[in-house]
Coordinates of C-alpha atoms and ligand atoms in Angstrom, one line a residue:
X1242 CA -92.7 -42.1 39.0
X1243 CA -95.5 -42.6 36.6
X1244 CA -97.5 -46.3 36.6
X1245 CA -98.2 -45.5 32.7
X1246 CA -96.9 -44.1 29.8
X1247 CA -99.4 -43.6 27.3
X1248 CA -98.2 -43.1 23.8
X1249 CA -100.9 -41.3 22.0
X1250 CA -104.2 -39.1 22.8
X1251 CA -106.9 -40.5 20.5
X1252 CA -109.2 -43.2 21.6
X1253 CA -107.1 -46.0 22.0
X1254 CA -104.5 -44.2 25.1
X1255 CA -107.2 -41.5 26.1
X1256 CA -109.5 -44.6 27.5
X1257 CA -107.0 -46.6 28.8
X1258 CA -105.7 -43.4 30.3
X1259 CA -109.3 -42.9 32.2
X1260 CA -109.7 -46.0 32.9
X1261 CA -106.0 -46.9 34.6
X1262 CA -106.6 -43.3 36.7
X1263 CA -109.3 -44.2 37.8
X1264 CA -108.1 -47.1 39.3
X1265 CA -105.7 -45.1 40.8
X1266 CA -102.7 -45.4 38.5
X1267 CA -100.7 -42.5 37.8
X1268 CA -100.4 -41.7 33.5
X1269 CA -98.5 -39.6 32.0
X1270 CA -100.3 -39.4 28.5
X1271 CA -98.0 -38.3 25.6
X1272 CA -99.0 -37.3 21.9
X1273 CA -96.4 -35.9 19.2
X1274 CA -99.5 -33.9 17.9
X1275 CA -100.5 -30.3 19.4
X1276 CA -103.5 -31.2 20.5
X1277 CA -105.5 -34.4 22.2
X1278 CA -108.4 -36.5 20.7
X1279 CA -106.1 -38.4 17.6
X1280 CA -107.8 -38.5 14.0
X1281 CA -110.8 -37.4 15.9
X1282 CA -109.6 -33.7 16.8
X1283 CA -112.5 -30.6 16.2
X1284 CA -112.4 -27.8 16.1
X1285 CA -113.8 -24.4 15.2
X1286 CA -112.6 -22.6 12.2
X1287 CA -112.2 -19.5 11.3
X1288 CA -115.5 -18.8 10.2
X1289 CA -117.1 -20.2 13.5
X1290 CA -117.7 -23.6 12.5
X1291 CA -116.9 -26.9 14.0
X1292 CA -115.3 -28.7 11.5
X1293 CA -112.7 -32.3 11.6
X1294 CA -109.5 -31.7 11.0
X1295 CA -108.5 -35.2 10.1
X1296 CA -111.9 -36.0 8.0
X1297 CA -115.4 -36.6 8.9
X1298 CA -116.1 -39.2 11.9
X1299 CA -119.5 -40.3 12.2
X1300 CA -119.6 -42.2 15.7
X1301 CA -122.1 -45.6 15.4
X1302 CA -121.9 -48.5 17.2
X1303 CA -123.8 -51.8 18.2
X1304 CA -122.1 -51.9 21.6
X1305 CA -123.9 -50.9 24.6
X1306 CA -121.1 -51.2 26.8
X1307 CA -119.3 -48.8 25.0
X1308 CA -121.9 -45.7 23.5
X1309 CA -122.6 -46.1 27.5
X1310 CA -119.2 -45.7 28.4
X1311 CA -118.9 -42.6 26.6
X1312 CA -121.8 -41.3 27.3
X1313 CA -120.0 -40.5 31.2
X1314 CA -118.2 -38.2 29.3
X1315 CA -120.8 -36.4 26.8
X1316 CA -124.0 -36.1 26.1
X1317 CA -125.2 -37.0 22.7
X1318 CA -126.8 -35.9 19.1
X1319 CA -128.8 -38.0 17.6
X1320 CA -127.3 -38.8 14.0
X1321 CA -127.9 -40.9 11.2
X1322 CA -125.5 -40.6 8.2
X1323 CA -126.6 -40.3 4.8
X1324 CA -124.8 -40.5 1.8
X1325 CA -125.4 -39.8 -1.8
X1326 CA -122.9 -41.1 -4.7
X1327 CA -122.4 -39.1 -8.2
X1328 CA -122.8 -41.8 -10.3
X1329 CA -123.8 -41.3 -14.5
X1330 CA -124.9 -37.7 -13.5
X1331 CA -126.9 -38.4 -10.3
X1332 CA -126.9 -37.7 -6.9
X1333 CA -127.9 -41.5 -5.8
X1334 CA -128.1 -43.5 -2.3
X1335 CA -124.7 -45.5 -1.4
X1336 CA -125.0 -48.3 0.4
X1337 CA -126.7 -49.7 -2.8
X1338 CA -130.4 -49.9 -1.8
X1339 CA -133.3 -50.7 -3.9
X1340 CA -133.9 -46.6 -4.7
X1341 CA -130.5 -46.9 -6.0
X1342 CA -131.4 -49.5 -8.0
X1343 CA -134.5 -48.1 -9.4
X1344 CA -133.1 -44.1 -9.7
X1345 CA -129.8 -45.7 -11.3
X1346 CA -131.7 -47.7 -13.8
X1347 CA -135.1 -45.9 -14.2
X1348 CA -136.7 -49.3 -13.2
X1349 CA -139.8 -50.1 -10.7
X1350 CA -138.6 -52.9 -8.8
X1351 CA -140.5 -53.8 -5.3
X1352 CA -138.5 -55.1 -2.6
X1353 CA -139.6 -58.8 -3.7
X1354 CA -137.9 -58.6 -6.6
X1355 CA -134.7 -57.0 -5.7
X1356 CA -133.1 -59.9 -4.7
X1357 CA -133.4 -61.6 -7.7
X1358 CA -132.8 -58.8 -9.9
X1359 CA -129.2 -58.7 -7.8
X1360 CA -128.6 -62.5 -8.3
X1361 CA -129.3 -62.0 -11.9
X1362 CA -126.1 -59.4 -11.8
X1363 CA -124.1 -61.0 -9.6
X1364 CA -121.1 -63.3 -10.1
X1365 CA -120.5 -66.8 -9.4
X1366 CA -117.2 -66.7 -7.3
X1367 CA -116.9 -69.9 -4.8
X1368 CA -114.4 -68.2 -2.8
X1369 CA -114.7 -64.7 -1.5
X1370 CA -111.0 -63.5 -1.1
X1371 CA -110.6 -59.7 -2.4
X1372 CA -112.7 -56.9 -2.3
X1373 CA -113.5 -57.3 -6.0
X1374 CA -115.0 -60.6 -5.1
X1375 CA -117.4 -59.3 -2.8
X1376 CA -118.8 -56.4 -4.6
X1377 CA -118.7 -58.6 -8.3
X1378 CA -120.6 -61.8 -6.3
X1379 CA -123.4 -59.4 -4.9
X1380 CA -123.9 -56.6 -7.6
X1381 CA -122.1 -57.8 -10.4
X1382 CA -119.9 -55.7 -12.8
X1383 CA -121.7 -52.7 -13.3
X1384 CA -122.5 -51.6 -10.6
X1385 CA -119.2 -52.7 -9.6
X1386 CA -117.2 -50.6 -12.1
X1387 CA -119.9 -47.2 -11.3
X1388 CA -119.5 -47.2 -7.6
X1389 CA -116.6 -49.4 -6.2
X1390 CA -113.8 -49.9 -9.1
X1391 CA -112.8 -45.8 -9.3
X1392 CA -113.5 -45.1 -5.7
X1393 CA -111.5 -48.0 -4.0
X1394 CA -108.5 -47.0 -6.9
X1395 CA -108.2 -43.4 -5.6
X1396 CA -108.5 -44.5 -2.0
X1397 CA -105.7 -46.8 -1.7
X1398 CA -104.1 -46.8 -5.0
X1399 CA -104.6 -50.6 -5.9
X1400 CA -107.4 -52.6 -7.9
X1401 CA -110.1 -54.2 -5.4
X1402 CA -108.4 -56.9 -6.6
X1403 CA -105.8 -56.8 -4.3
X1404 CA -107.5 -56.1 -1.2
X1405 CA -108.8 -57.9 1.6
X1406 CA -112.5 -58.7 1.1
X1407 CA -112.8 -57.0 4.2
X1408 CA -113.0 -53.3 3.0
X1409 CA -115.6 -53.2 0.8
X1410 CA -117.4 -55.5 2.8
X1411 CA -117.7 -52.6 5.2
X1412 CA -120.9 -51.0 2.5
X1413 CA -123.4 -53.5 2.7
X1414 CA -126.2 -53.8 -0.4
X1415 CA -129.8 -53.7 0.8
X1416 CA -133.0 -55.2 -0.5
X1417 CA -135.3 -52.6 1.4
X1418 CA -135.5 -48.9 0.8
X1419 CA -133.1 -48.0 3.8
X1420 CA -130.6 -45.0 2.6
X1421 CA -128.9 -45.0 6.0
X1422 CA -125.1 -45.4 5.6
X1423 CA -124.6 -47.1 9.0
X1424 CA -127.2 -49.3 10.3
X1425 CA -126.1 -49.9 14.0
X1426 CA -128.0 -49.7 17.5
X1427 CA -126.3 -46.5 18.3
X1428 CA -125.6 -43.9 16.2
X1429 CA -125.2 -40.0 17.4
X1430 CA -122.5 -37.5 17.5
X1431 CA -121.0 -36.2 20.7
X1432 CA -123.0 -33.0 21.1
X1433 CA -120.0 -30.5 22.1
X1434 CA -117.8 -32.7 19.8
X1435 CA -114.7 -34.9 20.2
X1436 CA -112.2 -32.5 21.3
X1437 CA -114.6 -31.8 24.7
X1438 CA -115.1 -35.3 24.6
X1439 CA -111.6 -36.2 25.2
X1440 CA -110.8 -33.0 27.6
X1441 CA -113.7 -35.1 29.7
X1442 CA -112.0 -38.4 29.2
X1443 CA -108.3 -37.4 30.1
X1444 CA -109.6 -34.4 33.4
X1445 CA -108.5 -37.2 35.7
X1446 CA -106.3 -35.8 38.5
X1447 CA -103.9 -39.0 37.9
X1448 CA -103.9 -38.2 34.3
X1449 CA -100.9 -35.7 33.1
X1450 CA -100.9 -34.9 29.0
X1451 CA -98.0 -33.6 27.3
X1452 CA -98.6 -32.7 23.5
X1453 CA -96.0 -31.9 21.0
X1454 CA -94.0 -34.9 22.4
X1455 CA -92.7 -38.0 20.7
X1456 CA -92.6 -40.1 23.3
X1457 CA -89.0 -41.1 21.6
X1458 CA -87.8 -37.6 23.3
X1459 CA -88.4 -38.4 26.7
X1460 CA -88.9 -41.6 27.4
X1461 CA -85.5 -42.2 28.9
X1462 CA -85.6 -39.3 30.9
X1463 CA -88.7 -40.6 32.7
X1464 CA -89.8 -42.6 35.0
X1465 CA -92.9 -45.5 34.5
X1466 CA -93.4 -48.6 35.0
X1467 CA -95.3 -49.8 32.0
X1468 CA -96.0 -48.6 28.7
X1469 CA -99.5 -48.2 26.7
X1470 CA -98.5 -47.6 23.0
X1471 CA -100.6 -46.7 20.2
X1472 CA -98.4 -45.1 17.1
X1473 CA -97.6 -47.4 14.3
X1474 CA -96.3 -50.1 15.5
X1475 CA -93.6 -50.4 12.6
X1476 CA -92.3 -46.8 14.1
X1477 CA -91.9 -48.4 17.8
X1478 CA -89.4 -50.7 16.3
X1479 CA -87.4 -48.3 13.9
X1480 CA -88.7 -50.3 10.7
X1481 CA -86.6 -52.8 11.8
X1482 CA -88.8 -55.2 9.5
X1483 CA -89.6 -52.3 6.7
X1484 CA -92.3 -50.1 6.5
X1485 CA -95.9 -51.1 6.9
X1486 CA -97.7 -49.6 4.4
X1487 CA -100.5 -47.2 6.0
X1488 CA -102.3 -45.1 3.7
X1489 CA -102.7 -41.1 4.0
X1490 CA -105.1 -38.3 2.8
X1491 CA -105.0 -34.7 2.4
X1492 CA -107.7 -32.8 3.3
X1493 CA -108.8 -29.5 2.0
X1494 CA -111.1 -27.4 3.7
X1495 CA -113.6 -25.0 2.0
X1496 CA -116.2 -22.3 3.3
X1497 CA -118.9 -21.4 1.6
X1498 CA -121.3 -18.1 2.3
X1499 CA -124.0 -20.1 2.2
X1500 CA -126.3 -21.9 5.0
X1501 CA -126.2 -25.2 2.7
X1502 CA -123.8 -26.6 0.0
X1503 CA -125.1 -30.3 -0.5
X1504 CA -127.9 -32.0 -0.5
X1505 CA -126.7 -34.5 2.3
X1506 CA -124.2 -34.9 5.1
X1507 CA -121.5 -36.6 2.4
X1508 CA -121.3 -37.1 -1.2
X1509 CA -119.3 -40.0 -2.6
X1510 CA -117.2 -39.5 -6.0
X1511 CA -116.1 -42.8 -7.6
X1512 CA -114.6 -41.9 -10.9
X1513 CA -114.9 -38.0 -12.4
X1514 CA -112.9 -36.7 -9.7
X1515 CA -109.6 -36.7 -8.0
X1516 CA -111.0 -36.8 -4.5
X1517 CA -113.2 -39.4 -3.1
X1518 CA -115.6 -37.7 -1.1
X1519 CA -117.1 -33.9 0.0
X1520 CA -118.7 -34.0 3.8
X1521 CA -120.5 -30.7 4.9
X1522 CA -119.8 -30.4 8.5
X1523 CA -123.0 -28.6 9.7
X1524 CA -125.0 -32.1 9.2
X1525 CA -123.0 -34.0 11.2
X1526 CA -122.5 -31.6 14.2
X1527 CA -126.1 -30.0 14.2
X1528 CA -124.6 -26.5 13.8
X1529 CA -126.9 -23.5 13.1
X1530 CA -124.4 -21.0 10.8
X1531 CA -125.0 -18.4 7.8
X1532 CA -122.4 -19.9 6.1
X1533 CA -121.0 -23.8 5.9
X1534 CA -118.0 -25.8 5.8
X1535 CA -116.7 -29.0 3.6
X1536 CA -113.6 -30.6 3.6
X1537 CA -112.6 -32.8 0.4
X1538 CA -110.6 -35.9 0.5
X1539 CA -107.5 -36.9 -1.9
X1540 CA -105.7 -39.9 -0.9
X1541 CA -102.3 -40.1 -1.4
X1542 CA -99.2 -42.2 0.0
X1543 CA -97.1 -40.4 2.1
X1544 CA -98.2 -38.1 4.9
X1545 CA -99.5 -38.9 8.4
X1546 CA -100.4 -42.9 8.5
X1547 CA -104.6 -42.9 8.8
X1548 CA -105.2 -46.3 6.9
X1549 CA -103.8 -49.6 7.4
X1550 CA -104.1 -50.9 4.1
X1551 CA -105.8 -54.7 4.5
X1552 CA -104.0 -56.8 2.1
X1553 CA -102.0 -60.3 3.0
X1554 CA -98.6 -59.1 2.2
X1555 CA -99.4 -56.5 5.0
X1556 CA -100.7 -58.7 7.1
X1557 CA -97.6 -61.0 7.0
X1558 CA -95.3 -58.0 7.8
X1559 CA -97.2 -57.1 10.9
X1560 CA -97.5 -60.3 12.1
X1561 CA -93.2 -60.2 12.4
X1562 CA -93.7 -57.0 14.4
X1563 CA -96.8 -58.7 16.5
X1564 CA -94.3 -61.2 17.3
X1565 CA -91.8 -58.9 18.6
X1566 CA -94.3 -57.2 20.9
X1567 CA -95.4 -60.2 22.9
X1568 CA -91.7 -60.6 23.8
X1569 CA -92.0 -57.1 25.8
X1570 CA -94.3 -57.7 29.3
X1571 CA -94.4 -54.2 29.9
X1572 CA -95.4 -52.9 26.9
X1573 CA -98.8 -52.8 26.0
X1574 CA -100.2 -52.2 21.7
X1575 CA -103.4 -50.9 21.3
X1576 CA -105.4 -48.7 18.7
X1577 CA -105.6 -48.9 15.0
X1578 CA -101.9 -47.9 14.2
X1579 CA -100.0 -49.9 16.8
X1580 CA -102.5 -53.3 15.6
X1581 CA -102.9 -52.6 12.6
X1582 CA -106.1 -53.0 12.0
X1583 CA -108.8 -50.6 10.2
X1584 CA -110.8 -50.0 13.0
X1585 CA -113.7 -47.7 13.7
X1586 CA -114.1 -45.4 16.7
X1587 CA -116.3 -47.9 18.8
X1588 CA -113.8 -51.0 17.8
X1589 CA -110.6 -49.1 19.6
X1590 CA -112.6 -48.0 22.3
X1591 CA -113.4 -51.7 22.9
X1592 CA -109.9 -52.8 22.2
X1593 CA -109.0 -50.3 25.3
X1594 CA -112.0 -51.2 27.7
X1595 CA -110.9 -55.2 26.9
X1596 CA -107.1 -54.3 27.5
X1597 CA -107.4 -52.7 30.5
X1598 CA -109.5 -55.5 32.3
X1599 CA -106.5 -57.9 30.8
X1600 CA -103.8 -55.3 32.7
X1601 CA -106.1 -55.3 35.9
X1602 CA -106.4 -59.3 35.9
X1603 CA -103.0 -59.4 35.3
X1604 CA -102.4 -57.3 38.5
X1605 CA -104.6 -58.8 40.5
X1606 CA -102.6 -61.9 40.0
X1607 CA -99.5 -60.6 40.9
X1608 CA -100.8 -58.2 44.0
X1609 CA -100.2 -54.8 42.4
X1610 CA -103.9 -53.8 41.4
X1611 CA -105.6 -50.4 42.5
X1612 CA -108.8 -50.2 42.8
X1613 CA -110.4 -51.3 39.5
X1614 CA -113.8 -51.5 40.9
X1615 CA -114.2 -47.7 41.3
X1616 CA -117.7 -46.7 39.8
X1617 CA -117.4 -44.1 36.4
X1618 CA -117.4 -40.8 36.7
X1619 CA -120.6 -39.3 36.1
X1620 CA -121.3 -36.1 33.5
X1621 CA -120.4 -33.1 34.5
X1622 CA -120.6 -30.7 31.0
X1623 CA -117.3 -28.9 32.2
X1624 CA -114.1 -29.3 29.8
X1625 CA -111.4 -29.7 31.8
Ligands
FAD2109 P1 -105.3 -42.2 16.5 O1 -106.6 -41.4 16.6 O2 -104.5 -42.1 15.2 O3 -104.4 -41.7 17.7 C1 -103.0 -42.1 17.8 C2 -102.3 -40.9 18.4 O4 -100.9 -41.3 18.6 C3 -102.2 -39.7 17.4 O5 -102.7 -38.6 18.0 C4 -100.7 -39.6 17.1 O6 -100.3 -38.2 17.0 C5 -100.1 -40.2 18.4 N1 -98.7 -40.7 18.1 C6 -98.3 -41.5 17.1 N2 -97.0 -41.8 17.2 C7 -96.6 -41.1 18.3 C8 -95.3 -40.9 18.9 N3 -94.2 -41.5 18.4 N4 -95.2 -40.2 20.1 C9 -96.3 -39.6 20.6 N5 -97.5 -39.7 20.0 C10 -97.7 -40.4 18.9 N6 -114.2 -44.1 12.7 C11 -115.5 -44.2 12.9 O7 -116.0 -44.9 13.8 N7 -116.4 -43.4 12.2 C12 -116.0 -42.6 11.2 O8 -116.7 -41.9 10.6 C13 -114.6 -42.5 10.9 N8 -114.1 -41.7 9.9 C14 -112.8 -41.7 9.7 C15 -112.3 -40.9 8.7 C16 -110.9 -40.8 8.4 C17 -110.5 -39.9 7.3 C18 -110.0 -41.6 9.1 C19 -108.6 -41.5 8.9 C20 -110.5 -42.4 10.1 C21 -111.8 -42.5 10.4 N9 -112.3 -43.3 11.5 C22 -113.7 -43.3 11.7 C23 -111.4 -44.2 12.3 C24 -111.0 -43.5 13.6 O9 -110.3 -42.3 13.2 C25 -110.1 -44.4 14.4 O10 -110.8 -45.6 14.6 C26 -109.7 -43.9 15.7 O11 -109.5 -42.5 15.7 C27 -108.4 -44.6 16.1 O12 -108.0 -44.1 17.4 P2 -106.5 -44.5 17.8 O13 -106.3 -43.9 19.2 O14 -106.2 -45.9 17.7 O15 -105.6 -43.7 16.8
UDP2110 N1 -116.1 -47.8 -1.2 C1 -116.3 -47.6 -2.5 N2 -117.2 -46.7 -3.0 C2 -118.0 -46.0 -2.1 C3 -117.8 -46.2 -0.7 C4 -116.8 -47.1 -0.3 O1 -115.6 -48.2 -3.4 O2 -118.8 -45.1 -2.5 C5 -115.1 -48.8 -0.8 C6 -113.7 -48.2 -0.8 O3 -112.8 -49.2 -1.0 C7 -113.6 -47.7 0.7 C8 -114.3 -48.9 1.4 O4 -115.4 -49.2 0.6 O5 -112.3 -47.5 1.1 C9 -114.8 -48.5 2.8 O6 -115.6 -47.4 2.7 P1 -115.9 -46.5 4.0 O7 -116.9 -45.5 3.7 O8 -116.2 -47.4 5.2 O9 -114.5 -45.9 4.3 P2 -113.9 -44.9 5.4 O10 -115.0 -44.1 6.0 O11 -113.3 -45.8 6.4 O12 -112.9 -44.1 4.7

């Protein structure tokens, strides 16, 4: 009899998986995919190179609690991520900086006069709703229509229009020089990559992993006491509501016999091409190679679900399907698919950490938990 069974290998069930065993539950963790790690698999390809086989992941976070937490389970490369945007025939910086600003425009601005220049583009919008607002009140409509209108089109096949302020809200605008696409406390990459990573996180004796399972399969024929689910949460109830609309990409992977291809880590395409963006591997992972690795990106609808797509319409339909999973005790959502919510790496792994001190409060109220105060695991450099 298993204590857990945890639907799904990436972050979401693989920390809640650690963190349950080492409590001293027994998990059985299940993934319909051949292989553990979720969106975040690596792996080497066939030229020798450690490449993403669901699209670049750049790991950056402001939390202590958790770049600490997984650093018990690898040690770390120092990144930062930079990223250029082809824009009018240029290579320039994205988030929009003042060097964007003055390469774009051929102007000389200082950073005391940025702001101004900015609020002499911007919009007047009183409320902030879609992402169209955000980008128009900041940057107004040029820059608008040269870095976010095409870009945001391809990537979820709607106008900014008509979709949650929150997305392009993610890329800031700066006043300073700062080309950096992320700006957290933390930012590296795990240093022998996610896939090690998560054969770390999941080498618990009390951890058992089956792949190539839909948990659909077998979940009648065994035995646990609770469930940890993070697939799409419209899947767990057979649509009974309709489909939630998640958003898919298709990934095509390219080596080149060359040591570099681009001048930085990724390069951003808002409008003269199909796909939205080209990331060189070798930049992220540190890799010393004669030749090099890219993978492009062309969004399209159907495939595997790797976007929530943040509009209210959306968020009405999942709220019907959030209601129907706090009428099951034993049944636990976590993860970007089964809350749909357009989370980054460091956001599910706090979901996890938070959820399983909810599970062990809950326990300890009701006499069942195992030891939750057991210390981490410390680094040992081995895969499992
Ligand atoms: P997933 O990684 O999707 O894992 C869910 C797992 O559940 C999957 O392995 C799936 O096979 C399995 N599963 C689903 N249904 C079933 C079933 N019925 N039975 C058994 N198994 C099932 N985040 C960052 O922080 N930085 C980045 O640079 C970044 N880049 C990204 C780029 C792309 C293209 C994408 C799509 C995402 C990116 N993310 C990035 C987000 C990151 O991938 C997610 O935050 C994270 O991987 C979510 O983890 P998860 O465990 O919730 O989901
Ligand atoms: N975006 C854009 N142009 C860019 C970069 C981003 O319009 O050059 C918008 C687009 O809508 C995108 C969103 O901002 O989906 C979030 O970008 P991010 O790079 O965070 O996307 P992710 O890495 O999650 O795919």
């Amino acid at each position: 009899m298993f204590d857990y069974l945890i639907v799904g290998a990436g972050f979401a069930g693989a920390v809640i998986a650690e963190r349950l065993a080492c409590a001293g539950k027994k998990v059985l963790v299940v993934d319909k995919r051949n292989h553990i790690g979720g969106n975040t698999y690596d792996y080497y390809d066939t030229a020798g190179i450690l490449v993403h086989k669901y699209g670049p992941h750049i790991f950056h976070t402001n939390s202590k609690e958790v770049f600490d937490y997984l650093g018990k389970f690898t040690e770390w490369r120092p990144y930062e991520h930079r990223v250029l945007a082809s824009v009018d025939g240029m290579l320039v910086p994205i988030p929009i900086n003042l060097n964007t600003l003055n390469q774009l425009y051929g102007l000389h601005l200082n950073t005391n006069e940025v702001e101004a220049y900015l609020q002499s583009k911007a919009e007047e919008i009183t409320t902030i709703r879609t992402s169209e607002d955000v980008v128009l009140s900041t940057v107004g409509k040029d820059l608008y229509q040269k870095f976010f209108r095409g870009y945001t089109k391809k990537q979820w096949d709607l106008d900014p229009s008509e979709l949650d302020a929150s997305v392009t809200a993610r890329i800031p605008v700066r006043h300073n020089r700062d080309n950096r696409y992320f700006t957290d406390t933390y930012q590296a990459m795990p240093a022998q990559g996610y896939t090690k990573l998560f054969e770390q996180l999941l080498s618990h004796p009390n951890i058992k992993v089956m792949t190539n399972t839909d948990y659909k399969e077998i979940e009648d024929s065994i035995a646990f006491k609770k469930m940890i689910y993070t697939g799409p949460v419209d899947y767990y109830f057979d649509y009974c509501y309709g489909k939630l609309p998640y958003r898919s990409i298709e990934f095509q992977f390219h080596t080149f016999d060359m040591a570099v291809f681009q001048q930085t880590g990724t390069i951003n395409y808002p409008n003269e091409h199909p796909y939205t963006r080209v990331t060189e591997f070798k930049y992220l992972t540190g890799q010393s190679h004669t030749k090099t690795s890219v993978v492009y990106e062309y969004p399209k609808a159907e495939g595997d679900p790797y976007y929530p797509v943040p509009r209210p319409e959306n968020a009405e339909l999942y709220r019907k399907y959030q209601l129907l999973t706090r009428a099951l005790p034993d049944v636990y959502f976590t993860g970007r698919l089964a809350t749909y919510k357009y989370y980054n790496m460091d956001q599910v792994v706090a979901q996890s950490l938070t959820l399983f001190k909810k599970i062990m409060a809950q326990e300890e109220i009701s006499g069942n938990a195992g030891d939750s105060s057991l210390p981490l695991p410390s680094f040992n450099g081995k895969g499992s």
